[in-house]
CSV table of C-alpha atoms in Angstrom, one decimal:
chain,number,residue,atom,x,y,z
A,133,MET,CA,32.7,-35.9,-19.7
A,134,PRO,CA,31.6,-32.8,-21.5
A,135,ARG,CA,33.5,-29.6,-21.0
A,136,MET,CA,32.0,-27.2,-18.4
A,137,SER,CA,31.2,-23.7,-19.8
A,138,ARG,CA,33.0,-20.7,-18.4
A,139,ALA,CA,29.7,-19.4,-16.9
A,140,ALA,CA,29.1,-22.8,-15.1
A,141,ARG,CA,32.6,-22.6,-13.6
A,142,ARG,CA,32.2,-19.0,-12.5
A,143,TYR,CA,28.6,-18.7,-11.4
A,144,LEU,CA,26.2,-20.5,-9.1
A,145,GLU,CA,23.3,-22.7,-10.1
A,146,VAL,CA,20.4,-23.1,-7.7
A,147,ARG,CA,17.6,-25.6,-8.0
A,148,LEU,CA,14.4,-25.9,-6.0
A,149,GLN,CA,12.3,-29.1,-6.1
A,150,ALA,CA,8.8,-28.8,-4.7
A,151,ALA,CA,9.9,-26.4,-1.9
A,152,THR,CA,7.4,-25.3,0.7
A,153,VAL,CA,7.9,-22.6,3.3
A,154,TRP,CA,5.9,-22.0,6.4
A,155,ARG,CA,5.7,-18.8,8.3
A,156,GLY,CA,3.5,-17.9,11.3
A,157,GLY,CA,1.6,-21.2,11.0
A,158,ARG,CA,0.8,-20.6,7.3
A,159,ALA,CA,2.3,-21.9,4.1
A,160,ILE,CA,3.8,-19.0,2.3
A,161,LEU,CA,5.3,-20.9,-0.6
A,162,HIS,CA,3.7,-24.1,-2.0
A,163,ASP,CA,5.7,-26.8,-3.9
A,164,VAL,CA,7.9,-24.3,-5.8
A,165,SER,CA,10.2,-25.8,-8.4
A,166,TRP,CA,12.7,-23.5,-10.1
A,167,THR,CA,16.2,-23.7,-11.6
A,168,ILE,CA,18.5,-20.7,-11.9
A,169,ARG,CA,21.3,-21.5,-14.2
A,170,PRO,CA,24.6,-19.6,-14.6
A,171,GLY,CA,24.2,-16.7,-17.0
A,172,GLU,CA,20.4,-16.3,-16.5
A,173,ARG,CA,18.8,-13.1,-15.3
A,174,TRP,CA,15.3,-13.4,-13.8
A,175,VAL,CA,12.5,-11.0,-13.1
A,176,LEU,CA,10.4,-12.1,-10.1
A,177,ALA,CA,6.8,-10.7,-10.0
A,178,GLY,CA,3.6,-11.2,-8.1
A,179,GLY,CA,1.2,-9.4,-5.8
A,180,ASN,CA,1.9,-8.3,-2.2
A,181,GLY,CA,2.0,-11.4,-0.1
A,182,ALA,CA,2.6,-13.7,-3.1
A,183,GLY,CA,5.9,-15.0,-1.4
A,184,LYS,CA,8.5,-13.2,-3.4
A,185,THR,CA,10.7,-12.1,-0.5
A,186,GLN,CA,10.5,-15.5,1.2
A,187,LEU,CA,11.5,-17.1,-2.1
A,188,LEU,CA,14.6,-14.9,-2.4
A,189,LYS,CA,15.4,-15.6,1.2
A,190,LEU,CA,15.0,-19.3,0.6
A,191,LEU,CA,17.5,-19.2,-2.2
A,192,ALA,CA,19.9,-17.1,0.0
A,193,GLY,CA,19.8,-19.6,2.8
A,194,LEU,CA,18.1,-17.2,5.2
A,195,VAL,CA,14.9,-19.2,5.7
A,196,TRP,CA,14.4,-23.0,5.6
A,197,PRO,CA,12.0,-25.0,3.6
A,198,ALA,CA,9.5,-27.4,5.3
A,199,PRO,CA,10.9,-30.9,5.9
A,200,ALA,CA,10.6,-33.2,2.9
A,201,ALA,CA,11.4,-36.8,2.1
A,202,ARG,CA,14.0,-35.7,-0.5
A,203,PRO,CA,16.3,-32.6,-0.6
A,204,VAL,CA,14.5,-29.6,-2.1
A,205,LEU,CA,17.5,-27.3,-2.3
A,206,HIS,CA,20.4,-28.0,-4.7
A,207,TYR,CA,23.5,-25.7,-5.2
A,208,ARG,CA,26.2,-26.2,-7.8
A,209,LEU,CA,29.3,-24.2,-8.4
A,210,GLY,CA,31.6,-25.7,-10.9
A,211,ARG,CA,32.1,-29.3,-9.8
A,212,GLN,CA,30.9,-28.6,-6.2
A,213,HIS,CA,27.4,-29.7,-5.3
A,214,GLY,CA,25.4,-29.4,-2.1
A,215,VAL,CA,21.9,-29.8,-0.8
A,216,THR,CA,22.1,-27.2,1.9
A,217,PRO,CA,23.2,-23.5,1.8
A,218,PHE,CA,26.2,-24.2,3.9
A,219,GLY,CA,29.4,-23.6,1.9
A,220,PHE,CA,27.4,-21.6,-0.7
A,221,LYS,CA,25.8,-18.8,1.3
A,222,ASP,CA,28.8,-16.5,0.9
A,223,GLU,CA,28.5,-16.8,-2.8
A,224,ILE,CA,25.1,-15.3,-2.8
A,225,ALA,CA,24.3,-11.6,-2.2
A,226,TYR,CA,20.8,-10.7,-1.1
A,227,LEU,CA,19.5,-7.2,-0.7
A,228,GLY,CA,16.0,-6.3,0.5
A,229,ALA,CA,14.3,-3.5,2.4
A,230,GLU,CA,14.7,-5.4,5.7
A,231,ARG,CA,18.5,-5.0,5.7
A,232,GLN,CA,18.1,-1.2,5.1
A,233,ASP,CA,15.6,-1.0,7.9
A,234,LYS,CA,17.9,-3.0,10.2
A,235,TYR,CA,20.6,-0.3,10.0
A,236,GLN,CA,18.1,2.3,11.0
A,237,ARG,CA,16.5,0.2,13.8
A,238,TYR,CA,19.8,-0.4,15.5
A,239,ALA,CA,21.3,3.1,14.7
A,240,TRP,CA,24.4,1.7,13.0
A,241,ASN,CA,25.6,5.0,11.8
A,242,LEU,CA,28.9,4.2,10.3
A,243,SER,CA,30.4,5.8,7.2
A,244,ALA,CA,29.1,4.5,3.9
A,245,ALA,CA,32.6,3.2,3.0
A,246,ARG,CA,32.7,1.1,6.3
A,247,ILE,CA,29.2,-0.2,5.6
A,248,VAL,CA,30.2,-1.2,2.1
A,249,GLY,CA,33.3,-2.8,3.5
A,250,THR,CA,31.3,-5.2,5.7
A,251,GLY,CA,30.3,-7.0,2.5
A,252,ILE,CA,33.8,-8.2,2.0
A,253,HIS,CA,33.7,-10.0,5.4
A,254,HIS,CA,30.0,-10.9,5.3
A,255,SER,CA,29.2,-9.2,8.5
A,256,ASP,CA,26.6,-6.6,9.6
A,257,ILE,CA,29.0,-4.3,11.2
A,258,PRO,CA,32.8,-3.9,10.8
A,259,LEU,CA,34.7,-6.6,12.7
A,260,ASP,CA,38.1,-5.6,11.5
A,261,ALA,CA,39.7,-2.4,10.0
A,262,LEU,CA,39.6,-2.3,6.3
A,263,SER,CA,43.0,-2.8,4.6
A,264,ALA,CA,44.2,-0.5,1.8
A,265,ALA,CA,43.2,-3.2,-0.7
A,266,ASP,CA,39.7,-3.4,0.9
A,267,LEU,CA,39.3,0.4,0.6
A,268,ARG,CA,40.3,0.4,-3.0
A,269,ARG,CA,37.8,-2.4,-3.7
A,270,VAL,CA,35.1,-0.4,-1.8
A,271,ARG,CA,35.8,2.7,-3.8
A,272,ALA,CA,35.8,0.9,-7.1
A,273,VAL,CA,32.3,-0.4,-6.5
A,274,LEU,CA,31.0,3.0,-5.4
A,275,VAL,CA,32.5,4.6,-8.5
A,276,ALA,CA,30.8,1.9,-10.6
A,277,LEU,CA,27.5,2.9,-9.1
A,278,GLY,CA,28.1,6.6,-9.5
A,279,SER,CA,28.2,7.2,-5.8
A,280,ALA,CA,31.8,7.7,-4.8
A,281,ARG,CA,30.8,11.1,-3.2
A,282,LEU,CA,28.9,9.2,-0.4
A,283,ALA,CA,32.0,7.2,0.9
A,284,SER,CA,32.7,9.4,3.9
A,285,ARG,CA,29.1,10.2,4.8
A,286,PRO,CA,27.5,8.6,7.8
A,287,LEU,CA,24.8,6.1,6.6
A,288,LEU,CA,21.9,7.6,8.6
A,289,SER,CA,22.7,11.1,7.2
A,290,LEU,CA,21.9,9.8,3.7
A,291,SER,CA,18.5,9.8,2.0
A,292,TYR,CA,16.5,6.7,1.6
A,293,GLY,CA,17.6,6.2,-2.0
A,294,GLU,CA,21.3,7.0,-1.2
A,295,ARG,CA,21.2,4.3,1.6
A,296,ARG,CA,19.8,1.8,-0.9
A,297,ILE,CA,22.7,2.5,-3.3
A,298,VAL,CA,25.3,2.0,-0.5
A,299,LEU,CA,23.7,-1.3,0.5
A,300,LEU,CA,23.8,-2.4,-3.2
A,301,ALA,CA,27.5,-1.6,-3.2
A,302,ARG,CA,27.8,-3.7,-0.1
A,303,ALA,CA,26.3,-6.6,-1.9
A,304,LEU,CA,28.5,-6.2,-5.0
A,305,VAL,CA,31.7,-5.8,-3.1
A,306,SER,CA,31.5,-9.3,-1.9
A,307,ARG,CA,31.9,-10.5,-5.5
A,308,PRO,CA,28.9,-12.8,-5.4
A,309,ARG,CA,28.2,-15.7,-7.9
A,310,LEU,CA,24.5,-14.8,-7.8
A,311,LEU,CA,22.8,-11.5,-6.9
A,312,LEU,CA,19.3,-11.5,-5.4
A,313,LEU,CA,17.5,-8.0,-5.4
A,314,ASP,CA,14.2,-7.4,-3.7
A,315,GLU,CA,12.6,-4.2,-4.9
A,316,VAL,CA,16.1,-2.6,-5.0
A,317,LEU,CA,15.0,0.3,-7.2
A,318,ASN,CA,12.5,1.7,-4.7
A,319,GLY,CA,13.2,5.2,-3.6
A,320,LEU,CA,15.8,6.0,-6.3
A,321,ASP,CA,15.6,9.0,-8.5
A,322,ALA,CA,15.6,8.7,-12.3
A,323,ALA,CA,19.3,9.2,-12.7
A,324,SER,CA,20.2,6.5,-10.1
A,325,ARG,CA,17.6,4.1,-11.4
A,326,GLY,CA,19.0,4.5,-14.9
A,327,HIS,CA,22.5,4.0,-13.8
A,328,ILE,CA,21.6,0.7,-12.0
A,329,LEU,CA,19.4,-0.5,-14.8
A,330,ARG,CA,22.2,0.0,-17.3
A,331,TRP,CA,24.6,-1.8,-14.9
A,332,LEU,CA,22.3,-4.8,-14.6
A,333,ALA,CA,21.9,-4.9,-18.4
A,334,ARG,CA,25.6,-5.1,-19.2
A,335,PRO,CA,26.4,-8.1,-21.2
A,336,ARG,CA,29.1,-9.3,-18.7
A,337,ALA,CA,27.1,-8.6,-15.5
A,338,LEU,CA,26.8,-11.4,-13.0
A,339,PRO,CA,23.5,-13.4,-13.0
A,340,TRP,CA,20.7,-11.9,-10.9
A,341,VAL,CA,17.1,-12.2,-9.7
A,342,LEU,CA,15.2,-9.0,-9.4
A,343,ALA,CA,11.8,-8.7,-7.7
A,344,THR,CA,9.7,-5.7,-8.7
A,345,HIS,CA,6.2,-4.3,-8.9
A,346,ARG,CA,6.8,-1.9,-11.8
A,347,ALA,CA,7.3,-2.5,-15.5
A,348,GLU,CA,9.8,0.3,-15.9
A,349,ASP,CA,12.1,-1.3,-13.3
A,350,VAL,CA,12.6,-4.4,-15.5
A,351,PRO,CA,16.2,-4.3,-16.8
A,352,ALA,CA,16.8,-4.7,-20.5
A,353,GLY,CA,19.1,-7.7,-20.0
A,354,ALA,CA,16.4,-9.9,-18.3
A,355,THR,CA,16.3,-13.3,-19.8
A,356,HIS,CA,13.6,-15.1,-17.8
A,357,ALA,CA,10.6,-14.5,-15.5
A,358,LEU,CA,9.0,-16.3,-12.6
A,359,LEU,CA,5.5,-15.2,-11.5
A,360,LEU,CA,4.0,-16.1,-8.2
A,361,ASP,CA,0.3,-16.1,-7.3
A,362,ARG,CA,-0.5,-16.7,-3.6
A,363,GLY,CA,2.6,-18.7,-3.1
A,364,ARG,CA,2.4,-20.8,-6.2
A,365,VAL,CA,4.4,-20.6,-9.4
A,366,CYS,CA,2.0,-19.7,-12.2
A,367,PHE,CA,4.6,-19.0,-14.9
A,368,THR,CA,8.3,-19.7,-15.4
A,369,GLY,CA,10.2,-19.3,-18.6
A,370,PRO,CA,11.7,-16.9,-21.1
A,371,MET,CA,10.9,-13.2,-20.8
A,372,ARG,CA,9.4,-13.0,-24.3
A,373,ARG,CA,6.5,-15.3,-23.1
A,374,ALA,CA,6.0,-13.9,-19.6
A,375,PRO,CA,2.6,-12.2,-19.0
A,376,LEU,CA,4.1,-9.5,-16.8
A,377,ALA,CA,1.4,-6.9,-17.5
A,378,ARG,CA,-1.0,-8.5,-15.1
A,379,TRP,CA,1.3,-7.8,-12.1
A,380,LEU,CA,3.4,-4.9,-13.3
A,381,GLY,CA,1.0,-2.8,-15.4
A,382,ALA,CA,2.0,-0.3,-18.1
A,383,PRO,CA,5.5,1.2,-18.4
A,384,ALA,CA,6.5,4.5,-16.9
A,385,GLY,CA,4.4,7.6,-17.6
A,386,SER,CA,1.0,5.9,-16.8
A,387,ASP,CA,-1.1,7.7,-14.2
A,388,PRO,CA,-1.9,5.5,-11.2
A,389,VAL,CA,-4.8,7.8,-10.1
A,390,PRO,CA,-8.1,6.4,-11.5
A,391,LEU,CA,-9.8,8.6,-14.1
A,392,THR,CA,-12.7,9.2,-11.7
A,393,ALA,CA,-10.3,11.3,-9.4
A,394,ALA,CA,-11.4,14.9,-9.7
A,395,PRO,CA,-8.8,17.2,-11.2
A,396,ARG,CA,-7.6,19.9,-8.8
A,397,ARG,CA,-5.3,22.0,-11.1
A,398,GLY,CA,-6.2,25.6,-11.7
A,399,ARG,CA,-7.5,26.2,-8.1
A,400,ARG,CA,-7.5,29.9,-7.3
A,401,ALA,CA,-5.2,31.2,-4.6
A,402,SER,CA,-8.3,33.0,-3.0
A,403,ALA,CA,-10.0,29.6,-2.6
A,404,ARG,CA,-7.3,28.2,-0.3
A,405,GLY,CA,-8.2,27.3,3.2
A,406,ARG,CA,-6.5,28.1,6.5
A,407,VAL,CA,-2.8,27.6,6.9
A,408,LEU,CA,-2.0,24.2,8.5
A,409,VAL,CA,1.8,24.5,8.6
A,410,ARG,CA,4.3,27.2,7.5
A,411,LEU,CA,8.1,27.4,7.1
A,412,ARG,CA,9.9,30.7,6.9
A,413,SER,CA,13.6,30.9,5.8
A,414,ALA,CA,14.1,27.4,7.4
A,415,ASP,CA,17.5,25.8,7.7
A,416,VAL,CA,17.4,22.2,9.0
A,417,TYR,CA,20.4,20.2,10.2
A,418,VAL,CA,20.7,16.4,10.4
A,419,GLU,CA,23.8,14.8,11.8
A,420,GLN,CA,25.4,18.2,12.0
A,421,ARG,CA,25.0,18.7,8.3
A,422,ARG,CA,22.7,21.3,6.7
A,423,VAL,CA,20.1,19.4,4.7
A,424,LEU,CA,17.6,22.2,4.0
A,425,ALA,CA,18.6,25.8,3.4
A,426,GLY,CA,16.3,28.8,3.4
A,427,ILE,CA,13.0,27.0,2.7
A,428,THR,CA,9.8,29.1,2.8
A,429,LEU,CA,6.6,27.2,2.3
A,430,SER,CA,2.9,27.5,3.4
A,431,VAL,CA,0.5,24.5,3.3
A,432,HIS,CA,-3.1,25.5,3.4
A,433,ARG,CA,-6.2,23.3,3.8
A,434,GLY,CA,-7.1,22.1,0.3
A,435,ASP,CA,-3.5,22.3,-1.0
A,436,TRP,CA,-1.8,19.3,-2.7
A,437,TRP,CA,1.9,19.8,-2.8
A,438,LEU,CA,4.3,17.6,-4.9
A,439,VAL,CA,7.8,17.6,-3.5
A,440,HIS,CA,10.4,16.3,-5.9
A,441,GLY,CA,14.1,16.3,-6.6
A,442,PRO,CA,17.0,13.8,-6.7
A,443,ASN,CA,18.2,11.5,-4.0
A,444,GLY,CA,19.7,13.6,-1.2
A,445,ALA,CA,17.8,16.8,-2.1
A,446,GLY,CA,16.0,16.9,1.3
A,447,LYS,CA,12.5,15.6,0.5
A,448,THR,CA,12.2,13.3,3.5
A,449,THR,CA,13.8,15.9,5.8
A,450,LEU,CA,11.2,18.4,4.7
A,451,LEU,CA,8.3,16.1,5.5
A,452,ARG,CA,9.8,15.1,8.9
A,453,THR,CA,10.4,18.8,9.7
A,454,LEU,CA,6.7,19.5,9.0
A,455,TYR,CA,5.7,16.6,11.2
A,456,GLY,CA,8.1,17.7,14.0
A,457,ASP,CA,10.9,15.2,13.9
A,458,HIS,CA,13.5,17.9,13.0
A,459,ALA,CA,13.9,21.4,14.4
A,460,VAL,CA,14.3,24.6,12.4
A,461,ALA,CA,17.7,26.3,13.1
A,462,ALA,CA,17.8,29.8,14.6
A,463,GLY,CA,17.0,32.5,12.1
A,464,GLY,CA,14.1,30.6,10.6
A,465,MET,CA,10.8,29.5,11.9
A,466,ILE,CA,7.9,27.0,11.7
A,467,GLU,CA,4.3,27.5,12.6
A,468,ARG,CA,1.8,24.8,13.0
A,469,ALA,CA,-2.0,25.3,13.3
A,470,GLY,CA,-3.1,25.0,17.0
A,471,VAL,CA,0.4,24.8,18.3
A,472,VAL,CA,1.2,27.8,20.6
A,473,PRO,CA,3.4,27.9,23.7
A,474,GLY,CA,2.1,25.4,26.2
A,475,VAL,CA,0.4,23.2,23.6
A,476,PRO,CA,2.1,19.8,23.1
A,477,LEU,CA,3.4,19.1,19.6
A,478,GLU,CA,1.5,15.7,19.8
A,479,ASN,CA,-1.8,17.6,19.5
A,480,PHE,CA,-0.7,18.6,16.0
A,481,ARG,CA,0.7,15.2,15.1
A,482,LYS,CA,-2.6,13.5,16.0
A,483,ARG,CA,-4.2,15.4,13.2
A,484,VAL,CA,-1.5,14.4,10.7
A,485,GLY,CA,-1.5,11.2,8.7
A,486,LEU,CA,2.1,10.1,8.1
A,487,VAL,CA,3.3,7.4,5.7
A,488,ALA,CA,7.0,7.1,5.4
A,489,PRO,CA,9.7,4.4,5.1
A,490,HIS,CA,11.3,5.2,8.4
A,491,LEU,CA,8.0,4.3,10.2
A,492,GLN,CA,8.2,0.8,8.7
A,493,ALA,CA,11.7,0.5,10.2
A,494,ASP,CA,10.9,2.0,13.5
A,495,TYR,CA,8.0,-0.3,14.4
A,496,PRO,CA,9.0,-3.5,16.3
A,497,ARG,CA,8.3,-6.5,14.1
A,498,GLU,CA,6.5,-8.4,16.9
A,499,LEU,CA,3.6,-5.8,17.2
A,500,THR,CA,0.2,-6.8,15.8
A,501,VAL,CA,-1.3,-5.0,12.9
A,502,ALA,CA,-4.2,-3.8,15.2
A,503,THR,CA,-1.7,-2.3,17.7
A,504,VAL,CA,0.1,-0.5,14.9
A,505,VAL,CA,-3.1,1.1,13.7
A,506,GLN,CA,-4.3,1.9,17.2
A,507,SER,CA,-1.0,3.7,17.9
A,508,GLY,CA,-1.8,6.1,15.1
A,509,ARG,CA,-4.5,7.5,17.4
A,510,HIS,CA,-1.7,8.7,19.7
A,511,ALA,CA,0.9,9.5,17.0
A,512,SER,CA,3.2,7.1,18.8
A,513,ILE,CA,5.3,4.0,17.9
A,514,GLY,CA,3.3,1.3,19.7
A,515,LEU,CA,1.1,1.8,22.7
A,516,GLN,CA,2.2,3.0,26.1
A,517,GLU,CA,-1.2,2.1,27.7
A,518,ALA,CA,-3.9,-0.4,26.9
A,519,PRO,CA,-6.1,0.7,24.0
A,520,THR,CA,-9.4,2.3,24.8
A,521,ALA,CA,-12.7,1.2,23.3
A,522,ALA,CA,-12.5,4.2,21.1
A,523,ASP,CA,-9.0,3.2,19.9
A,524,ARG,CA,-10.2,-0.3,19.1
A,525,GLU,CA,-13.3,0.9,17.3
A,526,ALA,CA,-11.3,3.5,15.2
A,527,ALA,CA,-8.7,0.9,14.3
A,528,ARG,CA,-11.4,-1.6,13.3
A,529,ALA,CA,-12.9,0.9,11.0
A,530,ALA,CA,-9.5,1.9,9.5
A,531,LEU,CA,-8.5,-1.7,8.9
A,532,ALA,CA,-11.9,-2.4,7.2
A,533,ASN,CA,-11.4,0.6,4.9
A,534,PHE,CA,-8.1,-0.6,3.7
A,535,GLY,CA,-9.1,-4.3,3.4
A,536,LEU,CA,-6.9,-5.4,6.3
A,537,THR,CA,-9.4,-6.9,8.7
A,538,ARG,CA,-8.2,-10.4,8.3
A,539,PHE,CA,-4.6,-9.2,9.2
A,540,ALA,CA,-5.5,-7.6,12.5
A,541,THR,CA,-4.0,-10.2,14.7
A,542,ARG,CA,-0.9,-10.9,12.6
A,543,THR,CA,2.4,-9.4,13.5
A,544,LEU,CA,4.4,-7.1,11.2
A,545,ALA,CA,6.9,-10.0,10.9
A,546,GLN,CA,4.3,-12.1,9.3
A,547,LEU,CA,3.5,-9.6,6.6
A,548,SER,CA,5.2,-8.8,3.3
A,549,TYR,CA,6.8,-5.3,2.8
A,550,GLY,CA,3.8,-4.2,0.6
A,551,GLN,CA,1.3,-5.4,3.2
A,552,SER,CA,3.1,-3.6,5.9
A,553,ARG,CA,2.9,-0.4,3.8
A,554,ARG,CA,-0.9,-0.8,3.6
A,555,VAL,CA,-0.9,-1.0,7.4
A,556,LEU,CA,0.8,2.4,7.6
A,557,PHE,CA,-1.9,3.8,5.4
A,558,ALA,CA,-4.5,2.5,7.8
A,559,ARG,CA,-2.6,4.0,10.7
A,560,ALA,CA,-2.4,7.4,8.9
A,561,TRP,CA,-6.1,7.4,8.3
A,562,VAL,CA,-7.3,6.3,11.8
A,563,ASN,CA,-7.8,9.9,13.0
A,564,ALA,CA,-9.4,11.4,9.9
A,565,PRO,CA,-6.3,13.6,9.3
A,566,ARG,CA,-6.3,17.2,8.3
A,567,LEU,CA,-2.9,16.9,6.8
A,568,LEU,CA,-1.3,14.0,4.9
A,569,LEU,CA,2.5,13.7,4.7
A,570,LEU,CA,3.3,11.0,2.3
A,571,ASP,CA,6.9,10.0,1.6
A,572,GLU,CA,7.2,7.7,-1.5
A,573,PRO,CA,4.0,6.1,-0.2
A,574,PHE,CA,3.7,3.4,-2.9
A,575,ALA,CA,7.1,1.9,-2.5
A,576,GLY,CA,6.8,-1.9,-2.4
A,577,VAL,CA,3.0,-2.1,-3.2
A,578,ASP,CA,1.6,-4.1,-6.2
A,579,LEU,CA,-0.3,-2.5,-9.0
A,580,PRO,CA,-3.9,-3.1,-7.7
A,581,THR,CA,-3.0,-1.8,-4.3
A,582,ARG,CA,-1.3,1.2,-5.8
A,583,ARG,CA,-4.4,2.1,-7.7
A,584,SER,CA,-6.6,1.6,-4.7
A,585,LEU,CA,-4.4,3.7,-2.4
A,586,ALA,CA,-4.0,6.4,-4.9
A,587,ALA,CA,-7.8,6.7,-5.3
A,588,ARG,CA,-8.2,6.9,-1.6
A,589,VAL,CA,-5.6,9.7,-1.3
A,590,ALA,CA,-7.3,11.6,-4.1
A,591,ARG,CA,-10.7,11.3,-2.3
A,592,THR,CA,-9.3,12.3,1.1
A,593,ALA,CA,-7.5,15.3,-0.4
A,594,ALA,CA,-10.9,17.0,-0.9
A,595,HIS,CA,-11.1,17.9,2.8
A,596,CYS,CA,-7.5,18.1,3.9
A,597,ALA,CA,-4.0,19.0,2.7
A,598,VAL,CA,-1.5,16.7,1.1
A,599,VAL,CA,2.3,17.0,0.9
A,600,LEU,CA,3.6,14.1,-1.2
A,601,ALA,CA,7.3,13.5,-1.8
A,602,THR,CA,7.9,11.4,-4.9
A,603,HIS,CA,10.3,10.6,-7.7
A,604,ARG,CA,7.4,10.2,-10.1
A,605,PRO,CA,5.6,13.6,-10.0
A,606,GLN,CA,4.2,13.1,-13.5
A,607,ASP,CA,1.8,10.5,-11.9
A,608,TRP,CA,0.0,13.2,-10.0
A,609,GLN,CA,-0.3,16.1,-12.5
A,610,ARG,CA,-4.1,16.0,-12.4
A,611,CYS,CA,-4.4,16.1,-8.6
A,612,ALA,CA,-1.7,18.5,-7.4
A,613,THR,CA,-2.1,22.2,-7.0
A,614,HIS,CA,1.4,23.2,-6.0
A,615,GLU,CA,5.0,21.9,-6.3
A,616,LEU,CA,8.3,22.2,-4.5
A,617,GLN,CA,11.3,21.2,-6.5
A,618,LEU,CA,14.4,20.7,-4.3
A,619,TYR,CA,18.1,20.4,-5.2
A,620,ALA,CA,20.9,20.1,-2.6
A,621,GLY,CA,18.5,21.3,0.1
A,622,ARG,CA,17.4,24.5,-1.7
A,623,ALA,CA,14.1,25.3,-3.4
A,624,VAL,CA,14.6,25.4,-7.2
A,625,TYR,CA,10.9,26.2,-7.6
A,626,CYS,CA,8.1,26.7,-5.0
A,627,GLY,CA,4.7,27.7,-6.1
A,628,PRO,CA,1.6,26.7,-8.2
A,629,LEU,CA,1.9,23.5,-10.2
A,630,ARG,CA,3.7,24.1,-13.5
A,631,ARG,CA,3.0,22.5,-16.8
A,632,ARG,CA,5.7,20.1,-18.0
A,633,GLY,CA,7.0,22.6,-20.6
A,634,GLU,CA,7.4,25.3,-17.9
A,635,ARG,CA,9.7,23.2,-15.7
A,636,ALA,CA,13.3,24.2,-15.3
A,637,GLY,CA,16.2,23.3,-13.1
A,638,PRO,CA,18.7,20.4,-12.8
A,639,SER,CA,17.9,17.5,-15.1
A,640,VAL,CA,18.7,15.1,-12.3
A,641,THR,CA,15.3,15.6,-10.9
A,642,GLY,CA,14.0,12.7,-12.9
A,643,LEU,CA,11.2,14.7,-14.5
A,644,PRO,CA,10.4,13.9,-18.2
């Protein structure tokens, strides 16, 4: 018998043979055959709805394949072999957006260290106190990811990107034999992305599969690629032969806004429209911690604000404060157009289009796409009353505008993450908004959808205001009129858009 390699003894091999997965009465994956051998590192790519997340969940044992005459799943670890995930699930770490949303949905607001520690015992929430050895193990992983400072912070007080890093640490602390990562780099600043990409590229890093929609998120150490097209494998093989450009586009620095989008730079201050929302010396606290300090900002009709800064700078808190989810502390103030004593805040919110990751977590997964879009008419999560004829007609128009008509009767649970993000865009547009608040709006969407949505934002901006929080501000240089650079909750710069050579401030902002 030939000697088994060290990698074969240490890492897990997973093999699929003609695997099909059904979901909501439809086949999501069709006859997928794929072998992940110890030591290989795979990039998984394909359009929204291609089946990437379901394929990763199938490997992880979280969904089941359709019944077949022969086993379609095969797991091998050393000399152990099995045709079901049982006995091997704990050797696989899977991280996707759904897990992050789950912590928010159920308000599991434990410290980051305790959340990471649940990975040791493969549970969602702590079942036992962490031992001293467990705590050392947790700290070592957080240090390796450059995030030891987060250990004592409550999870829900962290930014979206910081939560993602904590949950990656949770996956790694379990010491898996195979790591499955679904769009794990979404919402991360340049420094954090670079740290994780370098970690994944290490020669001795464990085998992984990384699903992504962006060329710049492909780690240097990737050895193979699998490409999906509408649930079918259209390529599998070495990275050097993989036609990734079709799905991932050009590397970082390319502008997603089509060339036909009208430039807005150089707009004169005298040409600005009425003030829609204004902050003055605003301090904002979340979970008893000051997240924004002394922010002064005026958003006029016709403005396009870029808000940027590292993870934890306060970008999401700023947008949610403008929307009305967070209050301004005593000593500061916020003014919103049309909101005076006696006028409900909802009147303002109904004129605001909001696209943000927390909305995707807040919506119950059993709601239909039509209901989600209709609820945008009332600035609510779901509907408290039956939709009116006007609600239904406005939702039909919004769904048609975003190419979602065929999804109207499906539930959110039946959509991919990127498809759900498109639904949030339709919800945001259903009331012809005067103000768009967009928080990393293109996270999880494929290249064609990104271009289409970017063009729609650019067209809509001609008759409203836009406040867009992003880690990629260079993508929007030709559209923006103003920028706010945040660091540790304070404004490093707030004013007309600067040229790249004029920018200053902490290098961790991720700007080129």
